[in-house]
Amino acid sequence: MWKIVLSLFALCARITLAGPAAEVALAGDWQVKVEAEGVVATLTVEQPAIVRVEAEALPRLPLYAPKAAQYARGAKLNGVRAQECTVRHALDPESLKVMDTAGTVTYTRGRDYEAEAGWGCVGRLEGGAIGADTPVRIAYAYGTMRLDAVVLTADRHIALRRGVPHVSLPEPPPLAAGERRLASIWITPRLARLTAANLFPVLETAYPEPPKPVPSVAERCLPKTMATLKAGGRLRVLAWGDSVTAAGYLPDPATERWQEQFVRRLRAAYPTATIELVTEAWGGRNTGSYFNEPPGSPHNYQEKVLDARPNLIVSEFVNDAGLDAAGVAKHYGRIRDDLKKIGAEWIILTPHYVRPDWMGLAEEQHCDDDPRTYVKALRTFAADNHLALADASLRWGRLWRQGIPYSTLLMNNINHPNPFGMSLFADALMALFP
Protein backbone atom coordinates (compact mmCIF):
# COMPACT_ATOMS: atom_id res chain seq x y z
CA MET A 1 0.00 0.00 0.00
CA TRP A 2 2.67 2.53 0.96
CA LYS A 3 4.50 1.98 -2.34
CA ILE A 4 1.29 3.18 -4.02
CA VAL A 5 1.00 6.17 -1.69
CA LEU A 6 4.67 7.03 -2.23
CA SER A 7 3.99 7.07 -5.96
CA LEU A 8 0.92 9.29 -5.55
CA PHE A 9 2.80 11.85 -3.47
CA ALA A 10 5.67 11.71 -5.95
CA LEU A 11 3.26 12.46 -8.76
CA CYS A 12 1.87 15.36 -6.74
CA ALA A 13 5.28 16.81 -6.01
CA ARG A 14 7.61 15.93 -8.84
CA ILE A 15 5.96 15.85 -12.24
CA THR A 16 6.46 19.33 -13.67
CA LEU A 17 3.47 20.45 -15.71
CA ALA A 18 3.20 23.73 -17.56
CA GLY A 19 0.60 26.28 -16.53
CA PRO A 20 0.19 29.30 -14.27
CA ALA A 21 -0.94 28.91 -10.68
CA ALA A 22 -4.67 28.86 -10.13
CA GLU A 23 -6.50 31.44 -8.05
CA VAL A 24 -8.32 29.70 -5.20
CA ALA A 25 -10.60 31.58 -2.79
CA LEU A 26 -13.28 30.81 -0.24
CA ALA A 27 -16.82 31.20 -1.52
CA GLY A 28 -18.72 29.89 1.52
CA ASP A 29 -18.29 27.60 4.48
CA TRP A 30 -17.78 24.61 2.16
CA GLN A 31 -17.35 26.26 -1.23
CA VAL A 32 -14.26 27.41 -3.09
CA LYS A 33 -14.00 29.50 -6.22
CA VAL A 34 -11.23 28.46 -8.59
CA GLU A 35 -9.95 30.27 -11.68
CA ALA A 36 -7.28 28.84 -13.97
CA GLU A 37 -6.41 29.46 -17.61
CA GLY A 38 -9.62 31.38 -18.20
CA VAL A 39 -11.83 28.69 -16.67
CA VAL A 40 -13.85 29.53 -13.53
CA ALA A 41 -15.78 27.20 -11.25
CA THR A 42 -17.27 27.18 -7.78
CA LEU A 43 -16.89 23.81 -6.09
CA THR A 44 -18.63 22.36 -3.06
CA VAL A 45 -16.33 20.43 -0.74
CA GLU A 46 -17.58 17.46 1.26
CA GLN A 47 -17.38 17.92 5.02
CA PRO A 48 -15.10 15.64 7.05
CA ALA A 49 -16.43 12.16 7.66
CA ILE A 50 -17.35 11.38 11.26
CA VAL A 51 -16.81 7.80 12.37
CA ARG A 52 -18.84 6.50 15.30
CA VAL A 53 -17.52 3.73 17.52
CA GLU A 54 -20.22 2.14 19.66
CA ALA A 55 -18.33 -0.41 21.73
CA GLU A 56 -14.54 -0.40 21.81
CA ALA A 57 -13.61 -3.05 24.38
CA LEU A 58 -10.62 -2.59 26.68
CA PRO A 59 -9.66 -5.34 29.13
CA ARG A 60 -8.54 -2.69 31.62
CA LEU A 61 -7.81 1.02 31.89
CA PRO A 62 -4.45 2.31 33.10
CA LEU A 63 -4.33 4.99 35.74
CA TYR A 64 -4.65 8.44 34.23
CA ALA A 65 -1.18 10.03 34.11
CA PRO A 66 -1.62 13.82 33.99
CA LYS A 67 2.12 14.50 33.90
CA ALA A 68 2.85 12.20 30.96
CA ALA A 69 3.00 13.40 27.37
CA GLN A 70 -0.51 14.37 26.30
CA TYR A 71 -0.81 11.44 23.90
CA ALA A 72 0.33 9.01 26.63
CA ARG A 73 -1.86 9.95 29.59
CA GLY A 74 -4.10 6.93 29.29
CA ALA A 75 -5.28 4.21 26.95
CA LYS A 76 -5.23 5.41 23.35
CA LEU A 77 -8.54 5.08 21.55
CA ASN A 78 -8.01 2.99 18.44
CA GLY A 79 -9.92 5.30 16.14
CA VAL A 80 -7.59 8.25 16.73
CA ARG A 81 -4.37 6.28 17.00
CA ALA A 82 -1.44 7.23 14.77
CA GLN A 83 1.11 4.50 15.37
CA GLU A 84 2.46 4.98 18.92
CA CYS A 85 0.72 8.38 19.22
CA THR A 86 -2.72 9.84 18.56
CA VAL A 87 -4.16 12.56 16.35
CA ARG A 88 -4.86 15.77 18.19
CA HIS A 89 -8.44 17.10 18.00
CA ALA A 90 -9.71 14.08 16.06
CA LEU A 91 -11.88 12.91 18.98
CA ASP A 92 -15.24 14.57 19.56
CA PRO A 93 -15.01 15.19 23.35
CA GLU A 94 -18.78 15.35 23.79
CA SER A 95 -19.19 11.88 22.32
CA LEU A 96 -16.95 10.07 24.80
CA LYS A 97 -18.77 7.56 26.97
CA VAL A 98 -17.08 4.98 29.23
CA MET A 99 -19.29 2.07 30.34
CA ASP A 100 -19.15 -1.38 31.82
CA THR A 101 -18.95 -4.24 29.33
CA ALA A 102 -22.71 -4.72 29.28
CA GLY A 103 -23.29 -1.06 28.53
CA THR A 104 -25.66 -0.71 31.48
CA VAL A 105 -23.42 1.41 33.73
CA THR A 106 -21.99 4.71 32.53
CA TYR A 107 -18.96 5.88 34.46
CA THR A 108 -18.45 9.51 35.43
CA ARG A 109 -15.60 11.58 34.11
CA GLY A 110 -13.66 13.30 36.87
CA ARG A 111 -14.73 10.70 39.42
CA ASP A 112 -14.23 7.30 37.79
CA TYR A 113 -11.99 8.23 34.88
CA GLU A 114 -10.28 11.16 33.22
CA ALA A 115 -9.59 11.88 29.57
CA GLU A 116 -7.09 13.90 27.59
CA ALA A 117 -9.84 14.54 25.08
CA GLY A 118 -7.68 16.62 22.77
CA TRP A 119 -5.47 13.59 22.19
CA GLY A 120 -7.95 10.74 22.60
CA CYS A 121 -6.58 9.13 25.78
CA VAL A 122 -8.58 7.72 28.70
CA GLY A 123 -7.43 6.53 32.14
CA ARG A 124 -9.12 5.47 35.37
CA LEU A 125 -8.91 7.47 38.61
CA GLU A 126 -7.92 6.17 42.02
CA GLY A 127 -10.94 5.67 44.25
CA GLY A 128 -13.37 5.53 41.34
CA ALA A 129 -15.66 2.72 40.30
CA ILE A 130 -13.24 1.37 37.68
CA GLY A 131 -10.80 -1.09 39.23
CA ALA A 132 -7.33 -1.99 38.02
CA ASP A 133 -8.66 -5.08 36.22
CA THR A 134 -12.12 -3.85 35.31
CA PRO A 135 -12.91 -4.30 31.61
CA VAL A 136 -14.70 -1.36 30.01
CA ARG A 137 -16.57 -0.49 26.86
CA ILE A 138 -16.06 2.92 25.26
CA ALA A 139 -18.25 4.74 22.75
CA TYR A 140 -17.01 7.80 20.89
CA ALA A 141 -16.92 9.60 17.56
CA TYR A 142 -13.95 10.97 15.67
CA GLY A 143 -13.21 12.83 12.47
CA THR A 144 -10.96 11.85 9.59
CA MET A 145 -8.70 13.87 7.31
CA ARG A 146 -8.94 14.13 3.55
CA LEU A 147 -6.76 15.67 0.86
CA ASP A 148 -8.99 16.53 -2.08
CA ALA A 149 -7.61 17.69 -5.42
CA VAL A 150 -8.89 20.52 -7.60
CA VAL A 151 -8.02 19.61 -11.18
CA LEU A 152 -8.21 21.06 -14.65
CA THR A 153 -9.48 18.21 -16.80
CA ALA A 154 -8.28 17.31 -20.27
CA ASP A 155 -11.44 18.90 -21.74
CA ARG A 156 -10.77 22.11 -19.75
CA HIS A 157 -13.24 21.84 -16.91
CA ILE A 158 -12.40 22.46 -13.27
CA ALA A 159 -13.38 19.51 -11.09
CA LEU A 160 -12.92 18.29 -7.54
CA ARG A 161 -11.42 14.85 -6.93
CA ARG A 162 -12.12 13.35 -3.50
CA GLY A 163 -9.11 12.09 -1.57
CA VAL A 164 -8.95 8.91 0.48
CA PRO A 165 -9.96 9.64 4.10
CA HIS A 166 -7.71 8.61 6.97
CA VAL A 167 -7.41 9.76 10.56
CA SER A 168 -3.79 10.89 10.08
CA LEU A 169 -2.46 9.96 6.61
CA PRO A 170 -4.93 11.10 3.94
CA GLU A 171 -3.96 9.90 0.48
CA PRO A 172 -4.13 12.29 -2.48
CA PRO A 173 -6.50 11.04 -5.18
CA PRO A 174 -5.13 9.60 -8.41
CA LEU A 175 -5.67 11.84 -11.43
CA ALA A 176 -6.89 10.82 -14.85
CA ALA A 177 -4.71 11.16 -17.93
CA GLY A 178 -4.39 14.76 -19.03
CA GLU A 179 -5.54 16.26 -15.74
CA ARG A 180 -3.58 19.04 -14.09
CA ARG A 181 -3.70 19.40 -10.32
CA LEU A 182 -4.48 23.02 -9.45
CA ALA A 183 -4.81 22.84 -5.67
CA SER A 184 -5.28 20.62 -2.67
CA ILE A 185 -8.10 21.11 -0.19
CA TRP A 186 -7.02 19.81 3.20
CA ILE A 187 -9.95 18.62 5.29
CA THR A 188 -8.81 18.20 8.88
CA PRO A 189 -10.68 16.10 11.49
CA ARG A 190 -13.89 17.73 12.77
CA LEU A 191 -13.33 20.84 10.67
CA ALA A 192 -16.22 23.27 11.24
CA ARG A 193 -15.74 25.24 8.01
CA LEU A 194 -13.09 25.88 5.42
CA THR A 195 -10.56 28.65 6.01
CA ALA A 196 -7.63 29.90 3.99
CA ALA A 197 -5.42 27.51 5.97
CA ASN A 198 -7.16 24.59 4.23
CA LEU A 199 -6.45 25.82 0.69
CA PHE A 200 -3.17 24.77 -0.91
CA PRO A 201 -2.86 26.11 -4.48
CA VAL A 202 -0.11 24.39 -6.45
CA LEU A 203 2.49 27.12 -6.87
CA GLU A 204 5.27 24.82 -8.02
CA THR A 205 5.20 21.20 -9.11
CA ALA A 206 8.60 20.19 -7.78
CA TYR A 207 11.33 21.43 -5.49
CA PRO A 208 13.29 24.06 -7.46
CA GLU A 209 16.66 22.36 -7.68
CA PRO A 210 19.40 25.00 -7.95
CA PRO A 211 22.12 24.49 -10.55
CA LYS A 212 24.79 22.18 -9.17
CA PRO A 213 28.04 24.00 -8.43
CA VAL A 214 31.23 23.00 -10.18
CA PRO A 215 32.93 21.35 -8.45
CA SER A 216 30.00 19.77 -6.61
CA VAL A 217 29.63 19.83 -2.82
CA ALA A 218 30.69 16.18 -2.68
CA GLU A 219 33.79 16.86 -4.77
CA ARG A 220 34.77 19.74 -2.49
CA CYS A 221 33.80 18.35 0.92
CA LEU A 222 33.95 14.57 0.38
CA PRO A 223 37.04 14.09 -1.82
CA LYS A 224 37.91 10.61 -0.54
CA THR A 225 34.34 9.42 -0.97
CA MET A 226 34.22 10.74 -4.52
CA ALA A 227 37.57 9.20 -5.41
CA THR A 228 36.37 5.82 -4.14
CA LEU A 229 33.10 6.02 -6.04
CA LYS A 230 34.75 7.05 -9.30
CA ALA A 231 37.42 4.36 -8.99
CA GLY A 232 34.85 1.64 -8.33
CA GLY A 233 36.21 0.99 -4.86
CA ARG A 234 34.57 -0.09 -1.63
CA LEU A 235 32.74 2.54 0.43
CA ARG A 236 31.32 1.95 3.90
CA VAL A 237 28.48 4.33 4.74
CA LEU A 238 27.21 4.68 8.32
CA ALA A 239 23.74 6.15 8.78
CA TRP A 240 23.65 7.51 12.32
CA GLY A 241 20.58 8.97 13.96
CA ASP A 242 17.45 8.63 16.04
CA SER A 243 14.06 7.01 15.41
CA VAL A 244 13.84 8.59 11.96
CA THR A 245 16.97 6.66 11.03
CA ALA A 246 15.91 3.48 12.85
CA ALA A 247 12.49 3.86 11.20
CA GLY A 248 11.14 0.51 12.32
CA TYR A 249 7.68 2.04 12.04
CA LEU A 250 7.80 2.06 8.22
CA PRO A 251 5.90 -0.62 6.30
CA ASP A 252 9.17 -1.82 4.71
CA PRO A 253 12.19 -0.32 6.49
CA ALA A 254 14.64 -2.36 4.41
CA THR A 255 13.71 -0.39 1.31
CA GLU A 256 11.97 2.78 2.56
CA ARG A 257 14.32 4.29 5.16
CA TRP A 258 16.06 7.43 3.96
CA GLN A 259 19.46 5.75 4.00
CA GLU A 260 18.20 2.81 1.96
CA GLN A 261 16.74 5.15 -0.65
CA PHE A 262 19.95 7.21 -0.71
CA VAL A 263 22.35 4.28 -1.04
CA ARG A 264 20.15 2.67 -3.69
CA ARG A 265 20.40 5.85 -5.78
CA LEU A 266 24.12 6.18 -5.08
CA ARG A 267 24.70 2.62 -6.28
CA ALA A 268 22.78 3.38 -9.45
CA ALA A 269 24.89 6.49 -10.03
CA TYR A 270 28.17 4.64 -9.39
CA PRO A 271 27.49 1.04 -10.44
CA THR A 272 31.13 -0.07 -10.35
CA ALA A 273 31.56 0.89 -6.68
CA THR A 274 30.74 -1.47 -3.82
CA ILE A 275 28.73 0.51 -1.28
CA GLU A 276 28.06 -1.04 2.12
CA LEU A 277 25.39 0.50 4.34
CA VAL A 278 25.50 0.23 8.13
CA THR A 279 22.84 1.79 10.37
CA GLU A 280 23.33 2.87 13.97
CA ALA A 281 20.17 4.46 15.35
CA TRP A 282 18.53 4.98 18.72
CA GLY A 283 14.91 6.07 18.93
CA GLY A 284 14.02 8.90 21.28
CA ARG A 285 17.66 9.90 21.79
CA ASN A 286 20.14 12.47 20.47
CA THR A 287 23.89 12.98 20.07
CA GLY A 288 24.25 13.77 23.76
CA SER A 289 22.65 10.44 24.61
CA TYR A 290 25.34 8.65 22.62
CA PHE A 291 28.11 10.64 24.29
CA ASN A 292 26.77 9.72 27.74
CA GLU A 293 26.52 5.96 27.19
CA PRO A 294 29.20 3.94 29.03
CA PRO A 295 31.48 1.42 27.32
CA GLY A 296 29.74 -1.83 26.54
CA SER A 297 26.28 -0.30 26.17
CA PRO A 298 24.33 -0.98 22.97
CA HIS A 299 24.73 2.64 21.85
CA ASN A 300 28.15 3.72 23.08
CA TYR A 301 29.45 6.47 20.79
CA GLN A 302 33.03 5.23 20.58
CA GLU A 303 32.14 1.59 19.98
CA LYS A 304 29.09 1.92 17.74
CA VAL A 305 30.00 4.98 15.70
CA LEU A 306 33.74 5.59 15.65
CA ASP A 307 34.85 1.97 15.95
CA ALA A 308 32.52 1.03 13.08
CA ARG A 309 35.25 2.56 10.90
CA PRO A 310 33.00 4.09 8.27
CA ASN A 311 34.39 5.91 5.27
CA LEU A 312 31.36 8.21 5.21
CA ILE A 313 28.97 9.09 8.03
CA VAL A 314 25.56 10.63 7.39
CA SER A 315 24.00 11.97 10.59
CA GLU A 316 20.29 12.68 11.14
CA PHE A 317 19.18 13.96 14.54
CA VAL A 318 15.84 15.72 14.68
CA ASN A 319 16.08 15.02 18.41
CA ASP A 320 18.96 17.49 18.60
CA ALA A 321 16.48 20.26 17.77
CA GLY A 322 16.72 21.57 21.33
CA LEU A 323 20.34 22.58 20.80
CA ASP A 324 21.19 26.24 20.41
CA ALA A 325 24.20 27.52 18.47
CA ALA A 326 26.53 26.90 21.41
CA GLY A 327 25.18 23.38 21.80
CA VAL A 328 25.70 22.65 18.12
CA ALA A 329 29.25 23.98 18.30
CA LYS A 330 29.96 21.75 21.29
CA HIS A 331 28.30 18.52 20.14
CA TYR A 332 29.06 18.74 16.44
CA GLY A 333 32.53 20.15 17.05
CA ARG A 334 33.32 17.01 19.02
CA ILE A 335 32.03 14.80 16.22
CA ARG A 336 34.02 16.77 13.64
CA ASP A 337 37.25 16.28 15.57
CA ASP A 338 36.59 12.59 16.22
CA LEU A 339 35.82 11.86 12.57
CA LYS A 340 39.01 13.59 11.49
CA LYS A 341 40.97 11.26 13.76
CA ILE A 342 39.55 8.15 12.10
CA GLY A 343 39.73 9.60 8.59
CA ALA A 344 35.97 9.53 7.97
CA GLU A 345 34.06 12.09 5.94
CA TRP A 346 30.72 13.48 7.09
CA ILE A 347 27.39 14.64 5.69
CA ILE A 348 25.08 16.47 8.10
CA LEU A 349 21.36 16.16 7.36
CA THR A 350 19.10 18.98 8.46
CA PRO A 351 15.88 17.58 9.96
CA HIS A 352 12.41 17.35 8.54
CA TYR A 353 9.52 19.46 9.82
CA VAL A 354 7.61 18.14 12.84
CA ARG A 355 4.31 19.11 14.48
CA PRO A 356 3.69 22.81 13.72
CA ASP A 357 3.15 23.72 17.38
CA TRP A 358 6.49 22.10 18.26
CA MET A 359 8.15 24.38 15.72
CA GLY A 360 6.31 27.55 16.61
CA LEU A 361 4.40 27.54 13.32
CA ALA A 362 0.84 28.82 13.21
CA GLU A 363 0.06 27.08 9.91
CA GLU A 364 1.52 24.75 7.31
CA GLN A 365 1.69 27.42 4.62
CA HIS A 366 4.27 30.17 4.15
CA CYS A 367 6.72 28.09 6.17
CA ASP A 368 9.69 28.02 3.80
CA ASP A 369 12.08 29.32 6.45
CA ASP A 370 12.67 26.79 9.22
CA PRO A 371 12.34 28.75 12.50
CA ARG A 372 14.39 26.31 14.59
CA THR A 373 17.63 27.68 16.02
CA TYR A 374 19.18 24.23 15.64
CA VAL A 375 18.70 24.23 11.87
CA LYS A 376 20.19 27.69 11.46
CA ALA A 377 23.12 26.64 13.65
CA LEU A 378 23.72 23.48 11.59
CA ARG A 379 23.88 25.52 8.39
CA THR A 380 26.36 27.93 9.92
CA PHE A 381 28.46 25.15 11.45
CA ALA A 382 28.68 23.25 8.18
CA ALA A 383 29.61 26.37 6.21
CA ASP A 384 32.23 27.49 8.73
CA ASN A 385 33.82 24.03 8.81
CA HIS A 386 33.58 23.27 5.08
CA LEU A 387 31.36 20.26 5.75
CA ALA A 388 28.75 18.76 3.45
CA LEU A 389 25.21 19.73 4.47
CA ALA A 390 22.22 17.92 2.97
CA ASP A 391 19.46 20.45 3.63
CA ALA A 392 16.32 18.33 3.81
CA SER A 393 14.62 21.05 5.86
CA LEU A 394 14.48 23.29 2.79
CA ARG A 395 12.53 20.65 0.90
CA TRP A 396 10.04 20.09 3.71
CA GLY A 397 9.52 23.84 4.02
CA ARG A 398 8.36 24.11 0.40
CA LEU A 399 5.91 21.22 0.37
CA TRP A 400 3.00 23.62 0.86
CA ARG A 401 3.88 25.18 -2.50
CA GLN A 402 3.35 21.76 -4.08
CA GLY A 403 -0.09 21.44 -2.50
CA ILE A 404 1.09 19.14 0.28
CA PRO A 405 0.45 19.93 3.97
CA TYR A 406 3.64 18.49 5.42
CA SER A 407 2.02 16.93 8.50
CA THR A 408 0.12 14.55 6.21
CA LEU A 409 3.51 12.84 5.73
CA LEU A 410 4.01 12.18 9.47
CA MET A 411 2.95 8.64 10.30
CA ASN A 412 2.61 9.25 14.04
CA ASN A 413 1.15 12.73 13.47
CA ILE A 414 4.18 14.17 15.26
CA ASN A 415 7.62 13.47 13.81
CA HIS A 416 7.92 10.17 11.90
CA PRO A 417 8.08 10.67 8.11
CA ASN A 418 6.35 8.26 5.76
CA PRO A 419 8.19 6.71 2.78
CA PHE A 420 7.66 9.79 0.61
CA GLY A 421 8.91 12.01 3.43
CA MET A 422 11.97 9.77 3.65
CA SER A 423 12.60 10.29 -0.06
CA LEU A 424 13.13 14.02 0.57
CA PHE A 425 16.22 13.18 2.64
CA ALA A 426 17.53 11.07 -0.23
CA ASP A 427 16.83 13.96 -2.62
CA ALA A 428 18.85 16.34 -0.44
CA LEU A 429 21.72 13.86 -0.20
CA MET A 430 21.91 13.13 -3.91
CA ALA A 431 21.89 16.87 -4.66
CA LEU A 432 25.40 17.01 -3.17
CA PHE A 433 26.83 14.70 -5.82
CA PRO A 434 27.77 15.64 -9.39
mmCIF file of N, CA and C in Angstrom, residues 75-128:
data_model
loop_
_atom_site.group_PDB
_atom_site.id
_atom_site.type_symbol
_atom_site.label_atom_id
_atom_site.label_comp_id
_atom_site.label_asym_id
_atom_site.label_seq_id
_atom_site.Cartn_x
_atom_site.Cartn_y
_atom_site.Cartn_z
ATOM 1 N N ALA A 75 -5.124 5.119 28.083
ATOM 2 C CA ALA A 75 -5.281 4.206 26.953
ATOM 3 C C ALA A 75 -5.634 5.014 25.710
ATOM 4 N N LYS A 76 -4.985 4.697 24.599
ATOM 5 C CA LYS A 76 -5.233 5.405 23.346
ATOM 6 C C LYS A 76 -6.425 4.769 22.641
ATOM 7 N N LEU A 77 -7.386 5.586 22.290
ATOM 8 C CA LEU A 77 -8.539 5.081 21.549
ATOM 9 C C LEU A 77 -8.097 4.694 20.141
ATOM 10 N N ASN A 78 -8.500 3.520 19.709
ATOM 11 C CA ASN A 78 -8.005 2.993 18.437
ATOM 12 C C ASN A 78 -8.337 3.879 17.247
ATOM 13 N N GLY A 79 -9.504 4.502 17.282
ATOM 14 C CA GLY A 79 -9.917 5.304 16.139
ATOM 15 C C GLY A 79 -9.032 6.498 15.869
ATOM 16 N N VAL A 80 -8.414 7.054 16.906
ATOM 17 C CA VAL A 80 -7.591 8.251 16.734
ATOM 18 C C VAL A 80 -6.103 7.938 16.847
ATOM 19 N N ARG A 81 -5.767 6.674 16.849
ATOM 20 C CA ARG A 81 -4.367 6.280 16.995
ATOM 21 C C ARG A 81 -3.599 6.554 15.702
ATOM 22 N N ALA A 82 -2.384 7.063 15.872
ATOM 23 C CA ALA A 82 -1.443 7.227 14.767
ATOM 24 C C ALA A 82 -0.140 6.579 15.212
ATOM 25 N N GLN A 83 0.006 5.311 14.893
ATOM 26 C CA GLN A 83 1.111 4.496 15.372
ATOM 27 C C GLN A 83 1.184 4.557 16.902
ATOM 28 N N GLU A 84 2.327 4.981 17.462
ATOM 29 C CA GLU A 84 2.456 4.984 18.923
ATOM 30 C C GLU A 84 1.824 6.224 19.552
ATOM 31 N N CYS A 85 1.311 7.133 18.729
ATOM 32 C CA CYS A 85 0.723 8.380 19.223
ATOM 33 C C CYS A 85 -0.754 8.443 18.822
ATOM 34 N N THR A 86 -1.328 9.622 18.951
ATOM 35 C CA THR A 86 -2.716 9.836 18.556
ATOM 36 C C THR A 86 -2.813 11.145 17.789
ATOM 37 N N VAL A 87 -3.946 11.363 17.153
ATOM 38 C CA VAL A 87 -4.162 12.564 16.350
ATOM 39 C C VAL A 87 -4.902 13.598 17.183
ATOM 40 N N ARG A 88 -4.276 14.717 17.363
ATOM 41 C CA ARG A 88 -4.861 15.770 18.189
ATOM 42 C C ARG A 88 -6.141 16.319 17.554
ATOM 43 N N HIS A 89 -7.149 16.513 18.372
ATOM 44 C CA HIS A 89 -8.440 17.104 17.998
ATOM 45 C C HIS A 89 -9.284 16.210 17.088
ATOM 46 N N ALA A 90 -8.876 14.967 16.876
ATOM 47 C CA ALA A 90 -9.715 14.076 16.064
ATOM 48 C C ALA A 90 -10.938 13.602 16.849
ATOM 49 N N LEU A 91 -10.772 13.385 18.149
ATOM 50 C CA LEU A 91 -11.877 12.908 18.984
ATOM 51 C C LEU A 91 -12.891 14.020 19.235
ATOM 52 N N ASP A 92 -14.169 13.668 19.136
ATOM 53 C CA ASP A 92 -15.243 14.568 19.565
ATOM 54 C C ASP A 92 -15.405 14.393 21.072
ATOM 55 N N PRO A 93 -14.987 15.368 21.886
ATOM 56 C CA PRO A 93 -15.009 15.188 23.346
ATOM 57 C C PRO A 93 -16.404 14.913 23.898
ATOM 58 N N GLU A 94 -17.416 15.511 23.279
ATOM 59 C CA GLU A 94 -18.782 15.350 23.786
ATOM 60 C C GLU A 94 -19.318 13.939 23.557
ATOM 61 N N SER A 95 -18.684 13.214 22.653
ATOM 62 C CA SER A 95 -19.194 11.881 22.316
ATOM 63 C C SER A 95 -18.651 10.788 23.226
ATOM 64 N N LEU A 96 -17.637 11.097 24.013
ATOM 65 C CA LEU A 96 -16.946 10.073 24.796
ATOM 66 C C LEU A 96 -17.837 9.527 25.912
ATOM 67 N N LYS A 97 -17.938 8.216 25.964
ATOM 68 C CA LYS A 97 -18.770 7.558 26.972
ATOM 69 C C LYS A 97 -18.074 6.271 27.400
ATOM 70 N N VAL A 98 -17.740 6.164 28.688
ATOM 71 C CA VAL A 98 -17.076 4.980 29.230
ATOM 72 C C VAL A 98 -18.094 4.195 30.047
ATOM 73 N N MET A 99 -18.248 2.904 29.720
ATOM 74 C CA MET A 99 -19.290 2.072 30.340
ATOM 75 C C MET A 99 -18.710 0.739 30.803
ATOM 76 N N ASP A 100 -19.523 0.002 31.531
ATOM 77 C CA ASP A 100 -19.150 -1.382 31.815
ATOM 78 C C ASP A 100 -19.354 -2.202 30.542
ATOM 79 N N THR A 101 -18.918 -3.449 30.555
ATOM 80 C CA THR A 101 -18.950 -4.243 29.328
ATOM 81 C C THR A 101 -20.361 -4.508 28.820
ATOM 82 N N ALA A 102 -21.326 -4.499 29.705
ATOM 83 C CA ALA A 102 -22.712 -4.719 29.283
ATOM 84 C C ALA A 102 -23.354 -3.456 28.730
ATOM 85 N N GLY A 103 -22.723 -2.314 28.983
ATOM 86 C CA GLY A 103 -23.286 -1.055 28.528
ATOM 87 C C GLY A 103 -24.415 -0.549 29.391
ATOM 88 N N THR A 104 -24.560 -1.110 30.587
ATOM 89 C CA THR A 104 -25.662 -0.709 31.475
ATOM 90 C C THR A 104 -25.247 0.328 32.511
ATOM 91 N N VAL A 105 -23.942 0.435 32.764
ATOM 92 C CA VAL A 105 -23.424 1.407 33.734
ATOM 93 C C VAL A 105 -22.532 2.393 32.992
ATOM 94 N N THR A 106 -22.822 3.672 33.131
ATOM 95 C CA THR A 106 -21.994 4.714 32.527
ATOM 96 C C THR A 106 -21.160 5.364 33.622
ATOM 97 N N TYR A 107 -19.862 5.320 33.455
ATOM 98 C CA TYR A 107 -18.959 5.883 34.459
ATOM 99 C C TYR A 107 -18.880 7.401 34.304
ATOM 100 N N THR A 108 -18.461 8.050 35.382
ATOM 101 C CA THR A 108 -18.455 9.513 35.432
ATOM 102 C C THR A 108 -17.040 10.051 35.266
ATOM 103 N N ARG A 109 -16.890 10.931 34.309
ATOM 104 C CA ARG A 109 -15.596 11.583 34.108
ATOM 105 C C ARG A 109 -15.300 12.510 35.277
ATOM 106 N N GLY A 110 -14.069 12.490 35.739
ATOM 107 C CA GLY A 110 -13.662 13.299 36.871
ATOM 108 C C GLY A 110 -13.802 12.586 38.196
ATOM 109 N N ARG A 111 -14.578 11.506 38.207
ATOM 110 C CA ARG A 111 -14.726 10.697 39.423
ATOM 111 C C ARG A 111 -14.209 9.274 39.191
ATOM 112 N N ASP A 112 -14.638 8.677 38.096
ATOM 113 C CA ASP A 112 -14.231 7.298 37.795
ATOM 114 C C ASP A 112 -13.075 7.242 36.791
ATOM 115 N N TYR A 113 -13.041 8.204 35.904
ATOM 116 C CA TYR A 113 -11.990 8.231 34.875
ATOM 117 C C TYR A 113 -11.716 9.668 34.476
ATOM 118 N N GLU A 114 -10.596 9.854 33.796
ATOM 119 C CA GLU A 114 -10.283 11.164 33.222
ATOM 120 C C GLU A 114 -9.826 10.945 31.781
ATOM 121 N N ALA A 115 -9.957 11.977 30.984
ATOM 122 C CA ALA A 115 -9.589 11.875 29.571
ATOM 123 C C ALA A 115 -8.769 13.082 29.152
ATOM 124 N N GLU A 116 -7.768 12.837 28.335
ATOM 125 C CA GLU A 116 -7.091 13.899 27.592
ATOM 126 C C GLU A 116 -7.811 13.929 26.244
ATOM 127 N N ALA A 117 -8.936 14.624 26.232
ATOM 128 C CA ALA A 117 -9.837 14.543 25.083
ATOM 129 C C ALA A 117 -9.200 15.077 23.810
ATOM 130 N N GLY A 118 -8.335 16.077 23.948
ATOM 131 C CA GLY A 118 -7.684 16.620 22.765
ATOM 132 C C GLY A 118 -6.835 15.602 22.040
ATOM 133 N N TRP A 119 -6.352 14.602 22.775
ATOM 134 C CA TRP A 119 -5.468 13.592 22.188
ATOM 135 C C TRP A 119 -6.072 12.188 22.225
ATOM 136 N N GLY A 120 -7.286 12.037 22.675
ATOM 137 C CA GLY A 120 -7.952 10.743 22.604
ATOM 138 C C GLY A 120 -7.408 9.692 23.540
ATOM 139 N N CYS A 121 -7.102 10.073 24.787
ATOM 140 C CA CYS A 121 -6.581 9.131 25.781
ATOM 141 C C CYS A 121 -7.510 9.092 26.994
ATOM 142 N N VAL A 122 -7.685 7.898 27.561
ATOM 143 C CA VAL A 122 -8.583 7.717 28.701
ATOM 144 C C VAL A 122 -7.885 6.882 29.766
ATOM 145 N N GLY A 123 -8.004 7.300 31.041
ATOM 146 C CA GLY A 123 -7.428 6.534 32.141
ATOM 147 C C GLY A 123 -8.342 6.570 33.354
ATOM 148 N N ARG A 124 -8.274 5.533 34.167
ATOM 149 C CA ARG A 124 -9.117 5.468 35.368
ATOM 150 C C ARG A 124 -8.515 6.339 36.478
ATOM 151 N N LEU A 125 -9.337 6.671 37.459
ATOM 152 C CA LEU A 125 -8.914 7.466 38.607
ATOM 153 C C LEU A 125 -8.936 6.615 39.874
ATOM 154 N N GLU A 126 -7.962 6.849 40.723
ATOM 155 C CA GLU A 126 -7.920 6.169 42.023
ATOM 156 C C GLU A 126 -9.191 6.494 42.809
ATOM 157 N N GLY A 127 -9.753 5.473 43.439
ATOM 158 C CA GLY A 127 -10.940 5.674 44.252
ATOM 159 C C GLY A 127 -12.239 5.664 43.482
ATOM 160 N N GLY A 128 -12.151 5.566 42.140
ATOM 161 C CA GLY A 128 -13.365 5.533 41.341
ATOM 162 C C GLY A 128 -13.922 4.123 41.217
#
